[in-house]
mmCIF file of C-alpha atoms and ligand atoms in Angstrom:
data_model
loop_
_atom_site.group_PDB
_atom_site.id
_atom_site.type_symbol
_atom_site.label_atom_id
_atom_site.label_comp_id
_atom_site.label_asym_id
_atom_site.label_seq_id
_atom_site.Cartn_x
_atom_site.Cartn_y
_atom_site.Cartn_z
ATOM 1 C CA MET A 22 -103.674 12.339 -75.875
ATOM 2 C CA PRO A 23 -100.102 11.932 -77.223
ATOM 3 C CA ARG A 24 -99.434 13.449 -80.649
ATOM 4 C CA ASN A 25 -95.761 13.262 -81.550
ATOM 5 C CA ASP A 26 -93.078 10.591 -81.048
ATOM 6 C CA LYS A 27 -91.787 12.091 -77.824
ATOM 7 C CA GLN A 28 -95.297 12.340 -76.353
ATOM 8 C CA VAL A 29 -96.031 8.756 -77.413
ATOM 9 C CA ARG A 30 -92.844 7.616 -75.700
ATOM 10 C CA LEU A 31 -93.770 9.442 -72.476
ATOM 11 C CA TRP A 32 -97.348 8.159 -72.641
ATOM 12 C CA VAL A 33 -96.283 4.540 -73.194
ATOM 13 C CA GLU A 34 -93.700 4.717 -70.399
ATOM 14 C CA GLY A 35 -96.225 6.361 -68.073
ATOM 15 C CA GLN A 36 -98.825 3.669 -68.830
ATOM 16 C CA LEU A 37 -96.331 0.865 -68.152
ATOM 17 C CA ARG A 38 -95.216 2.419 -64.846
ATOM 18 C CA ALA A 39 -98.793 3.135 -63.747
ATOM 19 C CA ALA A 40 -99.588 -0.534 -64.392
ATOM 20 C CA GLY A 41 -96.605 -1.550 -62.267
ATOM 21 C CA LEU A 42 -94.643 -2.920 -65.236
ATOM 22 C CA LYS A 43 -90.995 -2.217 -65.943
ATOM 23 C CA VAL A 44 -90.316 -0.415 -69.203
ATOM 24 C CA THR A 45 -88.573 -3.023 -71.359
ATOM 25 C CA PRO A 46 -87.670 -2.499 -75.042
ATOM 26 C CA GLN A 47 -90.112 -5.272 -76.046
ATOM 27 C CA ARG A 48 -93.030 -3.853 -74.063
ATOM 28 C CA TYR A 49 -92.265 -0.423 -75.411
ATOM 29 C CA ALA A 50 -92.036 -1.738 -78.999
ATOM 30 C CA VAL A 51 -95.363 -3.608 -78.765
ATOM 31 C CA LEU A 52 -97.253 -0.657 -77.243
ATOM 32 C CA ASP A 53 -95.650 1.794 -79.655
ATOM 33 C CA TYR A 54 -96.637 -0.411 -82.603
ATOM 34 C CA LEU A 55 -100.214 -0.756 -81.357
ATOM 35 C CA TRP A 56 -100.380 2.960 -80.728
ATOM 36 C CA SER A 57 -99.530 3.812 -84.312
ATOM 37 C CA ASN A 58 -101.394 0.884 -85.926
ATOM 38 C CA ARG A 59 -105.078 0.894 -84.980
ATOM 39 C CA THR A 60 -105.792 -1.967 -87.359
ATOM 40 C CA HIS A 61 -106.356 -4.591 -84.632
ATOM 41 C CA PRO A 62 -103.373 -6.737 -85.668
ATOM 42 C CA THR A 63 -102.866 -10.406 -84.803
ATOM 43 C CA ALA A 64 -99.981 -11.594 -82.603
ATOM 44 C CA GLU A 65 -98.169 -12.743 -85.765
ATOM 45 C CA GLU A 66 -98.420 -9.287 -87.310
ATOM 46 C CA ILE A 67 -97.182 -7.667 -84.097
ATOM 47 C CA GLU A 68 -94.320 -10.167 -83.911
ATOM 48 C CA ALA A 69 -93.251 -9.373 -87.489
ATOM 49 C CA ALA A 70 -93.335 -5.628 -86.839
ATOM 50 C CA VAL A 71 -91.500 -5.806 -83.505
ATOM 51 C CA ASN A 72 -88.856 -8.044 -85.064
ATOM 52 C CA GLN A 73 -87.975 -5.345 -87.560
ATOM 53 C CA ARG A 74 -86.846 -3.262 -84.572
ATOM 54 C CA PHE A 75 -85.639 -6.050 -82.282
ATOM 55 C CA PRO A 76 -84.543 -8.908 -84.541
ATOM 56 C CA CYS A 77 -84.061 -11.117 -81.490
ATOM 57 C CA ALA A 78 -87.590 -10.892 -80.083
ATOM 58 C CA SER A 79 -88.763 -14.510 -80.064
ATOM 59 C CA ARG A 80 -92.363 -15.531 -80.604
ATOM 60 C CA ALA A 81 -92.598 -16.455 -76.910
ATOM 61 C CA THR A 82 -91.292 -13.029 -75.870
ATOM 62 C CA VAL A 83 -93.862 -11.223 -77.991
ATOM 63 C CA TYR A 84 -96.694 -13.463 -76.722
ATOM 64 C CA ASN A 85 -95.583 -13.038 -73.093
ATOM 65 C CA THR A 86 -95.373 -9.289 -73.628
ATOM 66 C CA LEU A 87 -98.904 -9.165 -75.068
ATOM 67 C CA HIS A 88 -100.135 -11.256 -72.155
ATOM 68 C CA ALA A 89 -98.538 -8.936 -69.583
ATOM 69 C CA LEU A 90 -99.893 -5.828 -71.320
ATOM 70 C CA HIS A 91 -103.364 -7.394 -71.449
ATOM 71 C CA GLU A 92 -103.224 -8.358 -67.755
ATOM 72 C CA ALA A 93 -102.171 -4.795 -66.930
ATOM 73 C CA GLY A 94 -105.181 -3.443 -68.815
ATOM 74 C CA LEU A 95 -103.150 -1.576 -71.434
ATOM 75 C CA VAL A 96 -104.129 -3.810 -74.304
ATOM 76 C CA GLN A 97 -107.503 -5.259 -75.256
ATOM 77 C CA GLU A 98 -107.983 -8.706 -76.773
ATOM 78 C CA LEU A 99 -110.638 -9.177 -79.431
ATOM 79 C CA TYR A 100 -111.891 -12.353 -81.033
ATOM 80 C CA GLY A 101 -112.046 -11.666 -84.742
ATOM 81 C CA GLN A 102 -113.154 -13.870 -87.618
ATOM 82 C CA GLY A 103 -112.177 -17.530 -87.276
ATOM 83 C CA GLY A 104 -111.478 -17.092 -83.568
ATOM 84 C CA VAL A 105 -108.165 -15.351 -84.230
ATOM 85 C CA THR A 106 -107.157 -13.115 -81.330
ATOM 86 C CA ARG A 107 -106.540 -9.531 -82.302
ATOM 87 C CA TYR A 108 -105.026 -6.783 -80.208
ATOM 88 C CA ASP A 109 -105.881 -3.164 -79.594
ATOM 89 C CA ILE A 110 -104.247 -0.525 -77.437
ATOM 90 C CA LYS A 111 -106.559 0.979 -74.797
ATOM 91 C CA VAL A 112 -105.986 4.670 -75.338
ATOM 92 C CA GLU A 113 -109.648 5.558 -75.033
ATOM 93 C CA PRO A 114 -112.585 3.209 -74.482
ATOM 94 C CA HIS A 115 -114.397 2.162 -77.655
ATOM 95 C CA HIS A 116 -116.536 -0.669 -79.010
ATOM 96 C CA HIS A 117 -116.083 -2.734 -82.160
ATOM 97 C CA PHE A 118 -117.909 -3.763 -85.289
ATOM 98 C CA ILE A 119 -116.670 -7.023 -86.834
ATOM 99 C CA CYS A 120 -117.700 -8.137 -90.325
ATOM 100 C CA ARG A 121 -118.326 -11.886 -90.345
ATOM 101 C CA ARG A 122 -117.474 -12.176 -94.060
ATOM 102 C CA CYS A 123 -114.260 -10.166 -94.622
ATOM 103 C CA GLY A 124 -113.118 -9.857 -91.003
ATOM 104 C CA LEU A 125 -113.044 -6.051 -91.037
ATOM 105 C CA ILE A 126 -112.809 -4.618 -87.514
ATOM 106 C CA GLU A 127 -113.956 -1.062 -87.074
ATOM 107 C CA ASP A 128 -113.868 1.092 -83.947
ATOM 108 C CA VAL A 129 -117.209 2.371 -82.686
ATOM 109 C CA LYS A 130 -117.094 5.483 -80.534
ATOM 110 C CA VAL A 131 -118.517 4.991 -77.047
ATOM 111 C CA GLU A 132 -120.554 8.184 -77.209
ATOM 112 C CA ARG A 133 -122.365 6.826 -80.270
ATOM 113 C CA LEU A 134 -123.478 3.725 -78.382
ATOM 114 C CA SER A 135 -124.740 4.426 -74.897
ATOM 115 C CA VAL A 136 -125.911 1.212 -73.246
ATOM 116 C CA LYS A 137 -124.391 1.468 -69.778
ATOM 117 C CA ALA A 138 -127.444 2.983 -68.101
ATOM 118 C CA ARG A 139 -129.704 0.144 -69.251
ATOM 119 C CA LEU A 140 -127.597 -2.893 -68.351
ATOM 120 C CA PRO A 141 -129.824 -5.622 -66.841
ATOM 121 C CA LEU A 142 -127.431 -6.460 -64.010
ATOM 122 C CA GLN A 143 -128.085 -7.947 -60.587
ATOM 123 C CA SER A 144 -128.226 -5.145 -58.058
ATOM 124 C CA GLY A 145 -125.003 -4.544 -56.206
ATOM 125 C CA HIS A 146 -122.711 -5.175 -59.167
ATOM 126 C CA ARG A 147 -120.356 -2.404 -60.171
ATOM 127 C CA VAL A 148 -119.599 -1.916 -63.849
ATOM 128 C CA GLU A 149 -115.951 -1.057 -64.434
ATOM 129 C CA GLU A 150 -115.684 -1.689 -68.124
ATOM 130 C CA LEU A 151 -117.988 -2.403 -71.014
ATOM 131 C CA ASP A 152 -116.794 -3.747 -74.362
ATOM 132 C CA VAL A 153 -119.463 -4.240 -76.976
ATOM 133 C CA VAL A 154 -118.748 -6.299 -80.098
ATOM 134 C CA ILE A 155 -121.268 -5.812 -82.884
ATOM 135 C CA ARG A 156 -121.086 -8.584 -85.486
ATOM 136 C CA GLY A 157 -122.602 -8.419 -88.933
ATOM 137 C CA LEU A 158 -121.839 -7.614 -92.539
ATOM 138 C CA CYS A 159 -119.951 -4.479 -93.577
ATOM 139 C CA ALA A 160 -121.494 -2.327 -96.320
ATOM 140 C CA LYS A 161 -119.273 -3.894 -99.012
ATOM 141 C CA CYS A 162 -120.024 -7.488 -97.987
ATOM 142 C CA ARG A 163 -123.689 -6.699 -97.575
ATOM 143 C CA LYS A 164 -123.863 -5.534 -101.194
ATOM 144 C CA ILE A 165 -122.216 -8.780 -102.341
ATOM 145 C CA ALA A 166 -124.469 -10.935 -100.131
ATOM 146 C CA GLU A 167 -127.653 -9.206 -101.204
ATOM 147 C CA GLY A 168 -126.589 -9.191 -104.846
HETATM 148 ZN ZN1 LIG B 224 -117.008 -7.208 -94.823
HETATM 149 ZN ZN1 LIG B 225 -110.406 -0.894 -81.544
#
């Protein structure tokens, strides 16, 4: 698990190479941003942040970069409130809780939700990944809703 800037740099570069992707400044900037911002940002938010470092990164470049990182399995796509796609770096596997009222997205640790052993799958299938999205009301919104 990387801790300081240098370790993050090495980790990001290692992940890109392991996925067979060249290390480009844009890919590095997107992964680095997602690494330090675990807020599940939208593509627009990522674009704004990356553009502070690379003022020439076009919207298409940022979207293509996110697509490539997603295809390579380094970034996870999530469908948040209103169908807006949100992005998350895949440092360690985790699930998500999404509040349907305020759109809050919270990470849920895998070890706190063990469902893998009980999956009702056809025999012969091999599970490689499991992403659970729990939708509902967060504590704050629940208070408001229940008065
Ligand atoms: Zn909420
Ligand atoms: Zn997450």
